[in-house]
Short mmCIF file of C-alpha atoms in Angstrom, two decimals:
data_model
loop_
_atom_site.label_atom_id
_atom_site.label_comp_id
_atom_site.label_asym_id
_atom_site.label_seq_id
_atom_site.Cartn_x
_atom_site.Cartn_y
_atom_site.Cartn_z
CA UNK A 1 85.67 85.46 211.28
CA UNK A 2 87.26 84.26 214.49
CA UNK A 3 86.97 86.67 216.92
CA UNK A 4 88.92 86.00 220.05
CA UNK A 5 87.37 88.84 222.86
CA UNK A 6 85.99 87.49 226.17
CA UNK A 7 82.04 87.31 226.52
CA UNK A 8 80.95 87.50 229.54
CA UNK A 9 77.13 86.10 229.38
CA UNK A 10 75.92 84.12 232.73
CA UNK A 11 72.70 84.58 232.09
CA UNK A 12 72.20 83.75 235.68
CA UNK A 13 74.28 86.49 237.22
CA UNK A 14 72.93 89.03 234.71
CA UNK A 15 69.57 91.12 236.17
CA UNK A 16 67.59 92.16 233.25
CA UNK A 17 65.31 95.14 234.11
CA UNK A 18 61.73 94.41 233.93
CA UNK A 19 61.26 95.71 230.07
CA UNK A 20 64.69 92.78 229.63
CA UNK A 21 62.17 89.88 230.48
CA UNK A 22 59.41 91.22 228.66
CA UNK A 23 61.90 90.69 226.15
CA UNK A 24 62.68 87.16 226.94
CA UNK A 25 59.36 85.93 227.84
CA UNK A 26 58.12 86.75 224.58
CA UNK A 27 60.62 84.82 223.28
CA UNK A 28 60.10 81.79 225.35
CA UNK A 29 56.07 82.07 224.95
CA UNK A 30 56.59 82.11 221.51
CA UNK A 31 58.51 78.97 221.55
CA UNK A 32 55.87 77.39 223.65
CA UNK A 33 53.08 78.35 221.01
CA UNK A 34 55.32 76.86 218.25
CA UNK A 35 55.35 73.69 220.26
CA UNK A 36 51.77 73.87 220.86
CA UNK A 37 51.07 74.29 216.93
CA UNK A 38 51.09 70.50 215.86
CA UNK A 39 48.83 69.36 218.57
CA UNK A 40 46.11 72.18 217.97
CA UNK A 41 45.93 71.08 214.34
CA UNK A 42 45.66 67.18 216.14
CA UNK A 43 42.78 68.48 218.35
CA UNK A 44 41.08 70.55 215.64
CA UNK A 45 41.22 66.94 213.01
CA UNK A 46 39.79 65.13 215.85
CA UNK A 47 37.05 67.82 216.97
CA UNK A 48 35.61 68.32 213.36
CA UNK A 49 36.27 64.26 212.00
CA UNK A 50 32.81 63.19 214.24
CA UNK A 51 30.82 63.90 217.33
CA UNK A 52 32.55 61.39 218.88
CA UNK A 53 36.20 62.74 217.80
CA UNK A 54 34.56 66.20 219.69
CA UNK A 55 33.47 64.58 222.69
CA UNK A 56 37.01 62.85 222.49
CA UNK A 57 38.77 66.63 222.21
CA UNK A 58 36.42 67.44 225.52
CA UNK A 59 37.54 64.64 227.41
CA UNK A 60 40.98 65.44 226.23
CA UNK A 61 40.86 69.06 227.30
CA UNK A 62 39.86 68.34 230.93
CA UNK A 63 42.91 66.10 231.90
CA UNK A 64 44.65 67.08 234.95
CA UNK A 65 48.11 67.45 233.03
CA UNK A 66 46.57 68.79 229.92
CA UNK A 67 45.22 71.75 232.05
CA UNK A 68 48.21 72.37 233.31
CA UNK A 69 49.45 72.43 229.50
CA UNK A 70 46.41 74.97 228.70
CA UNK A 71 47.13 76.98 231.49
CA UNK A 72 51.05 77.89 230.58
CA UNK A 73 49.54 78.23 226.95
CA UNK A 74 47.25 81.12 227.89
CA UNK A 75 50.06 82.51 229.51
CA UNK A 76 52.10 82.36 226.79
CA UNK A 77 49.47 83.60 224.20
CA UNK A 78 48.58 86.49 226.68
CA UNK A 79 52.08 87.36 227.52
CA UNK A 80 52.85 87.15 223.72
CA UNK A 81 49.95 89.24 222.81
CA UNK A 82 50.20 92.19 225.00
CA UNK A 83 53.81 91.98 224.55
CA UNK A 84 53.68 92.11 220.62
CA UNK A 85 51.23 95.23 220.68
CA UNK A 86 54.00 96.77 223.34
CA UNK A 87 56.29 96.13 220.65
CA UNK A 88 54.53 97.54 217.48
CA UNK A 89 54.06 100.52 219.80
CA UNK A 90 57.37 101.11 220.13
CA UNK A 91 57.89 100.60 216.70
CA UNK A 92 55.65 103.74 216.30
CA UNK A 93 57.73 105.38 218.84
CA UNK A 94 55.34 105.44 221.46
CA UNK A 95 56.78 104.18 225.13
CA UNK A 96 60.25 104.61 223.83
CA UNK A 97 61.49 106.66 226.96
CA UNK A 98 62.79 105.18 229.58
CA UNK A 99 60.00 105.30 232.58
CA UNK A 100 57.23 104.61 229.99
CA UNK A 101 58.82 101.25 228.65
CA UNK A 102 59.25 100.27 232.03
CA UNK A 103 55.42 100.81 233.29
CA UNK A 104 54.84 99.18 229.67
CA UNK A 105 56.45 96.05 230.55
CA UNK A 106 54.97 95.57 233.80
CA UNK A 107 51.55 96.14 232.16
CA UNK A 108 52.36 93.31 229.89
CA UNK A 109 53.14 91.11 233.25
CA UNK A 110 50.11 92.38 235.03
CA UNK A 111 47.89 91.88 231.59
CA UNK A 112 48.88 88.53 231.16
CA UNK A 113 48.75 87.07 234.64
CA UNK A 114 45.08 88.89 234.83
CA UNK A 115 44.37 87.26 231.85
CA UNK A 116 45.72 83.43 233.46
CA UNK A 117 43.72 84.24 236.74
CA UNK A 118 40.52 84.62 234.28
CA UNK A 119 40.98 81.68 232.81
CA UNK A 120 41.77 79.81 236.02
CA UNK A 121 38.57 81.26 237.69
CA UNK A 122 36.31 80.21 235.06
CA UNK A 123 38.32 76.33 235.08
CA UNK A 124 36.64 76.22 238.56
CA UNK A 125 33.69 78.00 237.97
CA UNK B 1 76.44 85.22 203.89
CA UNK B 2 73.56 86.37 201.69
CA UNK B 3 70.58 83.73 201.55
CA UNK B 4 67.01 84.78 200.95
CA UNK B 5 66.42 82.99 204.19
CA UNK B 6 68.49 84.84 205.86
CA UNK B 7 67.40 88.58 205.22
CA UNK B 8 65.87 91.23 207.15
CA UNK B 9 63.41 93.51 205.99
CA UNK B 10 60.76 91.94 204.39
CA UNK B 11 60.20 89.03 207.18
CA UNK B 12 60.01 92.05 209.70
CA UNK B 13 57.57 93.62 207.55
CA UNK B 14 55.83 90.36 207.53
CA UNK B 15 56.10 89.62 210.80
CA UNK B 16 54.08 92.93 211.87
CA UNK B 17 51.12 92.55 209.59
CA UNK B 18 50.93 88.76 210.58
CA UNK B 19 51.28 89.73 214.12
CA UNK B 20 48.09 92.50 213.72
CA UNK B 21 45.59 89.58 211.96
CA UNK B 22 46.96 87.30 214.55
CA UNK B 23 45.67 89.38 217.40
CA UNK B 24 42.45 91.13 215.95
CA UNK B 25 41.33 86.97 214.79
CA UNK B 26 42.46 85.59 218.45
CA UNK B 27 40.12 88.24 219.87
CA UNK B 28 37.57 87.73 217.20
CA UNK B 29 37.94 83.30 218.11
CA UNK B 30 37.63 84.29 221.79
CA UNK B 31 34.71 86.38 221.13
CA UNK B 32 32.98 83.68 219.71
CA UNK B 33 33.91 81.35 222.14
CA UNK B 34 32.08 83.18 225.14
CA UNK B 35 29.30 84.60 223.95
CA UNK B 36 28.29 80.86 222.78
CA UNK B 37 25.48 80.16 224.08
CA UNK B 38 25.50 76.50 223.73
CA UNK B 39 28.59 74.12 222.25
CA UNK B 40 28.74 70.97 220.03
CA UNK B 41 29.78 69.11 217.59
CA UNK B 42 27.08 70.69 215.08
CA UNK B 43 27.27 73.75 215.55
CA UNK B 44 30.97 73.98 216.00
CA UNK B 45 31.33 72.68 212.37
CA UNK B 46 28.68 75.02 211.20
CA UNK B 47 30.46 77.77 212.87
CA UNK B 48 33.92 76.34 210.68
CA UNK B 49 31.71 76.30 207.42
CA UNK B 50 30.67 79.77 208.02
CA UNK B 51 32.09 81.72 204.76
CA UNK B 52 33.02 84.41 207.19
CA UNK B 53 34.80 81.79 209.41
CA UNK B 54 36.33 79.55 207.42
CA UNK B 55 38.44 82.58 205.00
CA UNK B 56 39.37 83.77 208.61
CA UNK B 57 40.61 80.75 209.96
CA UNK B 58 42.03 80.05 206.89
CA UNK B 59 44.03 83.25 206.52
CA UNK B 60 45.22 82.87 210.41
CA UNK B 61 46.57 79.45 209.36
CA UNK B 62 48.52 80.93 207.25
CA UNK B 63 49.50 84.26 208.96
CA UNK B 64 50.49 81.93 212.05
CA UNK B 65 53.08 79.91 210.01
CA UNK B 66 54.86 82.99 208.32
CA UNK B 67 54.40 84.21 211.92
CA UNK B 68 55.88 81.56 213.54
CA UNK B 69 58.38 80.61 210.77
CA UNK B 70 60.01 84.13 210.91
CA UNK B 71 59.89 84.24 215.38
CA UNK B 72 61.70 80.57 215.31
CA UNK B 73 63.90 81.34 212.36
CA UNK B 74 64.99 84.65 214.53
CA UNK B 75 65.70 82.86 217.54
CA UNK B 76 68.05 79.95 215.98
CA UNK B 77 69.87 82.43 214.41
CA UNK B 78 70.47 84.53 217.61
CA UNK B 79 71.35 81.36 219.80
CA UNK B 80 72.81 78.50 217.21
CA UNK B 81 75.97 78.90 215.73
CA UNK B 82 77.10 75.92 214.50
CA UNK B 83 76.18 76.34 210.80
CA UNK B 84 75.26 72.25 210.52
CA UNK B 85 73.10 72.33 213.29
CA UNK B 86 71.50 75.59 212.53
CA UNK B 87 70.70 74.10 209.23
CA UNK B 88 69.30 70.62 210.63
CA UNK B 89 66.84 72.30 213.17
CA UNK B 90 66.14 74.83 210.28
CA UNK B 91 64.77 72.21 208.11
CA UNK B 92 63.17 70.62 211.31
CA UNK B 93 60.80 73.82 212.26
CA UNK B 94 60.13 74.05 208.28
CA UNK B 95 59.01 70.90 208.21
CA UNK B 96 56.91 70.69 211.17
CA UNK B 97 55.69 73.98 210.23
CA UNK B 98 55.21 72.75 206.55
CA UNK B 99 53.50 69.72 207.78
CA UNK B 100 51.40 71.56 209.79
CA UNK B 101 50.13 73.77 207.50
CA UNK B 102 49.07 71.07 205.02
CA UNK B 103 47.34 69.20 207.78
CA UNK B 104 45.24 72.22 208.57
CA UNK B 105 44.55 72.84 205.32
CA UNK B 106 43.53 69.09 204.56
CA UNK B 107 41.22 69.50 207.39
CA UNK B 108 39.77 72.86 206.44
CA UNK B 109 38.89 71.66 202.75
CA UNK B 110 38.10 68.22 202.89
CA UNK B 111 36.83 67.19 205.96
CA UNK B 112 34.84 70.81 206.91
CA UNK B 113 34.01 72.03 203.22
CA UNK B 114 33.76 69.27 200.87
CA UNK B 115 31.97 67.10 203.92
CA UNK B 116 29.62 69.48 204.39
CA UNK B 117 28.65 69.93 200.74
CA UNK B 118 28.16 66.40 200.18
CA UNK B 119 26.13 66.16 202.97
#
């Protein structure tokens, strides 16, 4: 089917309301998770092989960089989280309306970055 | 273009229910995880060779790569449009998924329950 109609999609000109990169973000965090699966299966052979392998995983864990990995992870599985159960709710109709899906989607942003402060906190606990 | 791959209502379907053990077993893994009152090697692969535990992680193995395979597959579709290339990075998420999967599963029978029997 060629189809010959001008799209216009600049995703950098475009300003998604708030629910828009709710949207998006759950997107992208799942992506990230994806990534991440591979190298939690790595971690979890290495963690179970020998008490050395888990000291290993430890050590591993509490790398500079890697924390910086673990810390857009939580993000992503927070953000992904409370944005799926926003999602099945509006499935079940409920937050449909216009207002409500936008105080939804910021209480998927505020759930998830309450969620990375947590985790941060207890890093430097 | 009608491929099974391709279709829509049972991977949404699918998608949900995976989506609901997903969530109720990350809160149930996080549960564990704090109210732990001490860590280790031990006790973390006692914890694994729990019956309880290892059906559950088991199950959210699984759930996470339909999961996973159906959000990806979703997203190529959406964004990729060059049918070769869709195909190629297709096969690629498969196969890491695939791979994955098998890997966790080798760990989970061999090296947490048949270990731990023999021993």
């Amino acid at each position: 089917m060629k189809d010959k109609r001008p799209v216009y999609l600049n995703l950098f000109k475009i300003r998604l309301p708030v629910a828009g990169m709710v949207s998006l973000a759950h997107r992208a965090s799942g992506i990230l998770l994806f990534i991440a699966i591979p190298f939690a299966v790595y971690l979890l052979d290495l963690s179970v092989i020998s008490s050395d392998g888990f000291a290993e995983v430890m050590t591993i864990l509490q790398h500079p960089l890697v924390l910086l990995v673990e810390v857009m992870l939580v993000w992503a599985l927070a953000h992904h989280f409370f944005a799926g159960i926003r999602f099945l709710l509006i499935d079940a109709d409920i937050g449909v309306e216009k207002t409500q899906a936008k105080y939804g989607a910021w209480l998927v942003v505020l759930a998830s970055v309450i969620i990375v402060a947590l985790f941060i906190c207890e890093l430097v606990r | 273009m009608s491929v099974y791959v391709l279709e829509g209502l049972r991977p949404w379907v699918i998608q949900r229910v995976s989506g609901v053990y997903i969530a109720l077993f990350t809160v149930y893994l996080i549960y564990c995880g704090v109210s732990a009152e001490q860590t280790g090697f031990e006790l973390w692969r006692a914890w694994l060779f729990d019956p309880v535990n290892s059906v559950g992680v088991g199950l959210f193995i699984i759930a996470v790569l339909f999961h996973a395979w159906i959000g990806i597959r979703d997203v190529i579709l959406d964004y990729i449009h060059n049918i070769m290339l869709r195909i190629f990075i297709l096969a690629l998420v498969l196969g890491v998924l695939a791979g994955s999967g098998l890997w966790a599963f080798r760990i989970l029978a061999f090296r947490i329950l048949l270990l731990s029997v023999v021993n």
